[in-house]
PDB file of C-alpha atoms in Angstrom:
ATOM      1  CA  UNK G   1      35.333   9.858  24.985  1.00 53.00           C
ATOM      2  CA  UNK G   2      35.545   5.867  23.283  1.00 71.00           C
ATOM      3  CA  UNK G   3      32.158   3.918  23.358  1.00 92.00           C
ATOM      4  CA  UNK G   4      32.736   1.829  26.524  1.00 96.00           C
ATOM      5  CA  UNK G   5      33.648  -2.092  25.498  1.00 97.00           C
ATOM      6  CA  UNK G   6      33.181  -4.977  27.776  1.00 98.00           C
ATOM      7  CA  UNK G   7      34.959  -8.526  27.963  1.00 98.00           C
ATOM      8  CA  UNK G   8      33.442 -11.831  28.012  1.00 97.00           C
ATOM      9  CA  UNK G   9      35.376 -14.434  29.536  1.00 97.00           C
ATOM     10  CA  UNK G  10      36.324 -16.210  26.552  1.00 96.00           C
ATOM     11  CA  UNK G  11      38.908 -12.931  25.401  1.00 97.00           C
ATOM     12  CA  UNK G  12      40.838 -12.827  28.793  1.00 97.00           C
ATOM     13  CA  UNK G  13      41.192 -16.883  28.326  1.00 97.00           C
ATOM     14  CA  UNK G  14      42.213 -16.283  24.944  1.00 96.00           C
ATOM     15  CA  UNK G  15      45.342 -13.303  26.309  1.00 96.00           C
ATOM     16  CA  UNK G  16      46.225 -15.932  28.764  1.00 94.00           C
ATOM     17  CA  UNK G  17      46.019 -18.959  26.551  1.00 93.00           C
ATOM     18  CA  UNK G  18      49.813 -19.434  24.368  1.00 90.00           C
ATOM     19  CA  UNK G  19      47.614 -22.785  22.766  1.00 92.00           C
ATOM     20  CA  UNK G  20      46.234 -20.869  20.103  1.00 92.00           C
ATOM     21  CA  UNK G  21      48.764 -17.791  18.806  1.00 95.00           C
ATOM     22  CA  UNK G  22      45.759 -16.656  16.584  1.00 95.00           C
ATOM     23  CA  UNK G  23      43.223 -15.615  18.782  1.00 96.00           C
ATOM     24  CA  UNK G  24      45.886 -14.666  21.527  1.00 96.00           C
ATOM     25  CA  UNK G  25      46.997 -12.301  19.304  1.00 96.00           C
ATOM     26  CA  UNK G  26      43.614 -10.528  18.528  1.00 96.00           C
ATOM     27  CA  UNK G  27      42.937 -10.723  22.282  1.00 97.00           C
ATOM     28  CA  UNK G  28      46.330  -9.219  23.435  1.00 97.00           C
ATOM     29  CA  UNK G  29      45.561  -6.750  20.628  1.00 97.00           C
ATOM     30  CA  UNK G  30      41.892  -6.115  21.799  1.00 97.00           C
ATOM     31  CA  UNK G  31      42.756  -5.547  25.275  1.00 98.00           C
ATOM     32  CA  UNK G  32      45.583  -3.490  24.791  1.00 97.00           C
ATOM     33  CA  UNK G  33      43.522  -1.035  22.650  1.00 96.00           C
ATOM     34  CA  UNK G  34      40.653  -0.993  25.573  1.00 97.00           C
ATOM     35  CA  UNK G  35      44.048  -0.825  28.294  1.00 96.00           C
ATOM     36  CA  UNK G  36      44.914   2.405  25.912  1.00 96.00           C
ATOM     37  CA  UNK G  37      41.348   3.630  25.827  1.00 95.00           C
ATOM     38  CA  UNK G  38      40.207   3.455  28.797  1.00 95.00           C
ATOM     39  CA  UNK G  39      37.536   1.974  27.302  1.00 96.00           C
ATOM     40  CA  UNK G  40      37.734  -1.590  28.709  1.00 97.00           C
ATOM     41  CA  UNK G  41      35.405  -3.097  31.330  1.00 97.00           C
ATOM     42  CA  UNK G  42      34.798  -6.948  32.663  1.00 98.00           C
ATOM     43  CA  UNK G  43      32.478  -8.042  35.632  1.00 98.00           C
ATOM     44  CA  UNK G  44      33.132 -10.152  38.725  1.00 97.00           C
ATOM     45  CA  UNK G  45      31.271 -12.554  37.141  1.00 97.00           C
ATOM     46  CA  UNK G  46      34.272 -12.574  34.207  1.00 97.00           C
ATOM     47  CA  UNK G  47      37.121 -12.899  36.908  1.00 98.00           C
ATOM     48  CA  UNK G  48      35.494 -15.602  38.700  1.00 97.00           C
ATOM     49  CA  UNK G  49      35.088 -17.543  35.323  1.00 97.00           C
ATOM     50  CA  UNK G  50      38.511 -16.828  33.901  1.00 98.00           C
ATOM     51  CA  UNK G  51      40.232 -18.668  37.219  1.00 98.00           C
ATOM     52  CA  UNK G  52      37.820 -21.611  36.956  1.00 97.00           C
ATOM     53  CA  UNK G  53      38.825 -21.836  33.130  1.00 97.00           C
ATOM     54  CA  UNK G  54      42.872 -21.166  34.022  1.00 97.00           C
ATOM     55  CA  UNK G  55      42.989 -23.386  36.660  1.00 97.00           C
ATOM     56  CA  UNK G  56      40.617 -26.748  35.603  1.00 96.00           C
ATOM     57  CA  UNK G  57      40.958 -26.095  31.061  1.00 94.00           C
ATOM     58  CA  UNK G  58      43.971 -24.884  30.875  1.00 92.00           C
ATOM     59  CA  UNK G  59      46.018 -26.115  33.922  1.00 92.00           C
ATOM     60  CA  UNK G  60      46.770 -23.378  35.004  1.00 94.00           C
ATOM     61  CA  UNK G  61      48.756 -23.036  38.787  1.00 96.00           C
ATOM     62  CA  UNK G  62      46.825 -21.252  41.123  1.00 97.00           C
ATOM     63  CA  UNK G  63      48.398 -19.005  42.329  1.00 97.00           C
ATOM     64  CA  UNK G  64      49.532 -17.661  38.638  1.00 97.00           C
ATOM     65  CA  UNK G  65      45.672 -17.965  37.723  1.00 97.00           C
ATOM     66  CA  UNK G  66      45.440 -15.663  40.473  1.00 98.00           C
ATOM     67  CA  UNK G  67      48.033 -12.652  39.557  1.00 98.00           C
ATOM     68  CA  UNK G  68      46.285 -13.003  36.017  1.00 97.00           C
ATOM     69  CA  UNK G  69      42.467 -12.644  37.755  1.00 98.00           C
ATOM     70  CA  UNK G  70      44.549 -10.022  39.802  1.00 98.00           C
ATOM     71  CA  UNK G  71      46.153  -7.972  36.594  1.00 97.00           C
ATOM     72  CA  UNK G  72      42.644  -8.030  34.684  1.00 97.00           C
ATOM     73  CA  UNK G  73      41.168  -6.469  37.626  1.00 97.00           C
ATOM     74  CA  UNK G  74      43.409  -3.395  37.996  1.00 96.00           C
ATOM     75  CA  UNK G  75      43.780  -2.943  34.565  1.00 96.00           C
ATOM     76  CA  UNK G  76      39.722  -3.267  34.049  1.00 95.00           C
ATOM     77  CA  UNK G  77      38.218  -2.533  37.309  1.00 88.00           C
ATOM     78  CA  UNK G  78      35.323  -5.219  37.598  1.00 96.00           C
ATOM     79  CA  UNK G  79      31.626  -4.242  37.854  1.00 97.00           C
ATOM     80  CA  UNK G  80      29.879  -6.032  40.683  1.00 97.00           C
ATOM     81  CA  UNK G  81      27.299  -8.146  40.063  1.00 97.00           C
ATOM     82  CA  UNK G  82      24.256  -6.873  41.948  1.00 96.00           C
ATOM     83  CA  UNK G  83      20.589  -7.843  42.582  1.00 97.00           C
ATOM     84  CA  UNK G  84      19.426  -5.640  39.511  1.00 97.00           C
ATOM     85  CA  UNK G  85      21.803  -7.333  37.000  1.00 97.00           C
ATOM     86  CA  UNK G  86      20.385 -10.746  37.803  1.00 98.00           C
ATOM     87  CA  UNK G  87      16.819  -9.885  37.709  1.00 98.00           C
ATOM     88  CA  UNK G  88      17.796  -8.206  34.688  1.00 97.00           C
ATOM     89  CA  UNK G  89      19.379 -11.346  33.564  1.00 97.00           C
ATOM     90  CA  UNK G  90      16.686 -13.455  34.497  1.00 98.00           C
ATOM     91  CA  UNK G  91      14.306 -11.603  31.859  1.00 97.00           C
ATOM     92  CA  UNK G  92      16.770 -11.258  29.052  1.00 96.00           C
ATOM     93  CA  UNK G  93      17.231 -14.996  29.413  1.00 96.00           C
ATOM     94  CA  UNK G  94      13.433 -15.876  29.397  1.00 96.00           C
ATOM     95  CA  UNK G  95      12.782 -13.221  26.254  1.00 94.00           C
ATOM     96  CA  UNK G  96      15.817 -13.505  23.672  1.00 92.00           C
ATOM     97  CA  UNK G  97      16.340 -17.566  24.715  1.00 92.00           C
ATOM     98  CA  UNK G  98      19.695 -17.343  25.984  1.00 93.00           C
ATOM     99  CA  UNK G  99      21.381 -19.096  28.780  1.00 95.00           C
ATOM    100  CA  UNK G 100      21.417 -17.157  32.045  1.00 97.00           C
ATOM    101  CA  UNK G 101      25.286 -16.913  32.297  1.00 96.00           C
ATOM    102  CA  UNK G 102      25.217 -15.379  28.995  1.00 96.00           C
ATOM    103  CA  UNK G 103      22.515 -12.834  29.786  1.00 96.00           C
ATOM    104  CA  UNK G 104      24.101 -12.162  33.020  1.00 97.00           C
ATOM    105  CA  UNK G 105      27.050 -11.117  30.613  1.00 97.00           C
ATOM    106  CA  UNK G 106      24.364  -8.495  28.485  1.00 97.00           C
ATOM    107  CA  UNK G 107      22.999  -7.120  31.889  1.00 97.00           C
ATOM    108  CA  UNK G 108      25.650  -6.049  33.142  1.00 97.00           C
ATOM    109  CA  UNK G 109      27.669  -4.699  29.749  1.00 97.00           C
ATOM    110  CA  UNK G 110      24.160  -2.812  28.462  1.00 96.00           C
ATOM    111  CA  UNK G 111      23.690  -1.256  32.385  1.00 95.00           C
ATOM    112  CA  UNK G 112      27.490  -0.284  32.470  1.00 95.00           C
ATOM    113  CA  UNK G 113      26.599   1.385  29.416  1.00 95.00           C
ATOM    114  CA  UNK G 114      28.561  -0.876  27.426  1.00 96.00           C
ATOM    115  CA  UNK G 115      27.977  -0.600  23.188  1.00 97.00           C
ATOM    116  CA  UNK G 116      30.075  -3.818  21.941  1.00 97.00           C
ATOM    117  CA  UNK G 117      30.152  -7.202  23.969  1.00 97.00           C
ATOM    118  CA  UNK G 118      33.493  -9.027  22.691  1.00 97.00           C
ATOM    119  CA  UNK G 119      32.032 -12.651  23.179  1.00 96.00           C
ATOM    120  CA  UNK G 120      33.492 -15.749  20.831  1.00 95.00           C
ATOM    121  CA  UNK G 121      30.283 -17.766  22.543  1.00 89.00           C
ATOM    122  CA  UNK G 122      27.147 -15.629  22.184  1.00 90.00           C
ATOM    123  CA  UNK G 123      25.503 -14.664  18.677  1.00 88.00           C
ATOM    124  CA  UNK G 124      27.867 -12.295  16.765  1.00 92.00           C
ATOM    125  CA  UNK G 125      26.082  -9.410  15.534  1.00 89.00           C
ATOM    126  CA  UNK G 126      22.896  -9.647  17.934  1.00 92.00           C
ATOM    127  CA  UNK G 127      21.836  -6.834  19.312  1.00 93.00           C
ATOM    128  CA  UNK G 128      20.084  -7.116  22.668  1.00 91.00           C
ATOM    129  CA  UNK G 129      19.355  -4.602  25.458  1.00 90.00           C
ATOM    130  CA  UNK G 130      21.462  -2.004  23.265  1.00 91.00           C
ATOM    131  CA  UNK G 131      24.533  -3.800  23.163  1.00 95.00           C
ATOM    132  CA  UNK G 132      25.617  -5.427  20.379  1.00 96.00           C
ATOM    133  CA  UNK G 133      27.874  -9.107  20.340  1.00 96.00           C
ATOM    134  CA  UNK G 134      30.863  -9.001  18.093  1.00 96.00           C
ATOM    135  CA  UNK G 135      32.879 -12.196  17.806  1.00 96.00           C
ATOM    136  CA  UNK G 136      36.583 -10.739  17.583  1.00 96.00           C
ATOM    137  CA  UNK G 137      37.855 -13.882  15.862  1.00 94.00           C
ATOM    138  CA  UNK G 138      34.973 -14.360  12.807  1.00 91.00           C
ATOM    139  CA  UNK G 139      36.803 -13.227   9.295  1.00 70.00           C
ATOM    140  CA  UNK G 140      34.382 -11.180   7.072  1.00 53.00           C
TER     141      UNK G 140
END
């Protein structure tokens, strides 16, 4: 069985988004590698993000910011976010010094049992809560 992977926000933008061909195509190629997998997961947290960014960044219509929030959802079925995950959050924030949206992110990828967060906005590299941030689009 593949290591279980999980999605920040930022990625799905990036597979919706034709403004930058670059990252859409590491995206596109990220997510169809999870798709193939298995190995893919986002939170409701995720989908509720990626339509705020679709419709008010990138202009997005809403009801086509909707079939995409719709797509990512079947193809990655969405962990909920529950009391535990927030709590969880809460401490992660207040120990490693990261915004709560961002541990809310870690809390739920390291209790889904997540190894790699794909993130282009959190610390590439860090590891935190067993889960380690790798930014997708940094050249080594």
């Amino acid at each position: 069985m593949t290591d279980k992977v999980f999605f920040d926000t930022n990625i799905l933008v990036y597979f919706a988004d034709e403004k930058d061909p670059v990252k859409q195509s590491v995206a596109k190629k990220l997510i169809g590698r999870a798709v193939q997998t298995g190995n893919g997961m986002i939170s409701t947290q995720c989908l509720q993000e990626l339509y705020n960014v679709l419709t008010k960044k990138l202009i997005c219509p809403p009801l086509k910011a909707a079939e995409i929030v719709r797509m990512f959802g079947e193809i990655f079925p969405p962990v909920k976010i529950e009391l535990n995950h927030i709590l969880k959050a809460a401490s992660i924030s207040t120990k490693y010094t990261l915004s709560f949206w961002d541990s809310l992110i870690i809390s739920t990828a390291s209790a889904s049992g997540c190894i790699i967060i794909y993130s282009e906005d959190m610390n590439s590299g860090q590891i935190t809560e067993g889960t380690k941030i790798v930014n997708p689009f940094l050249t080594e």
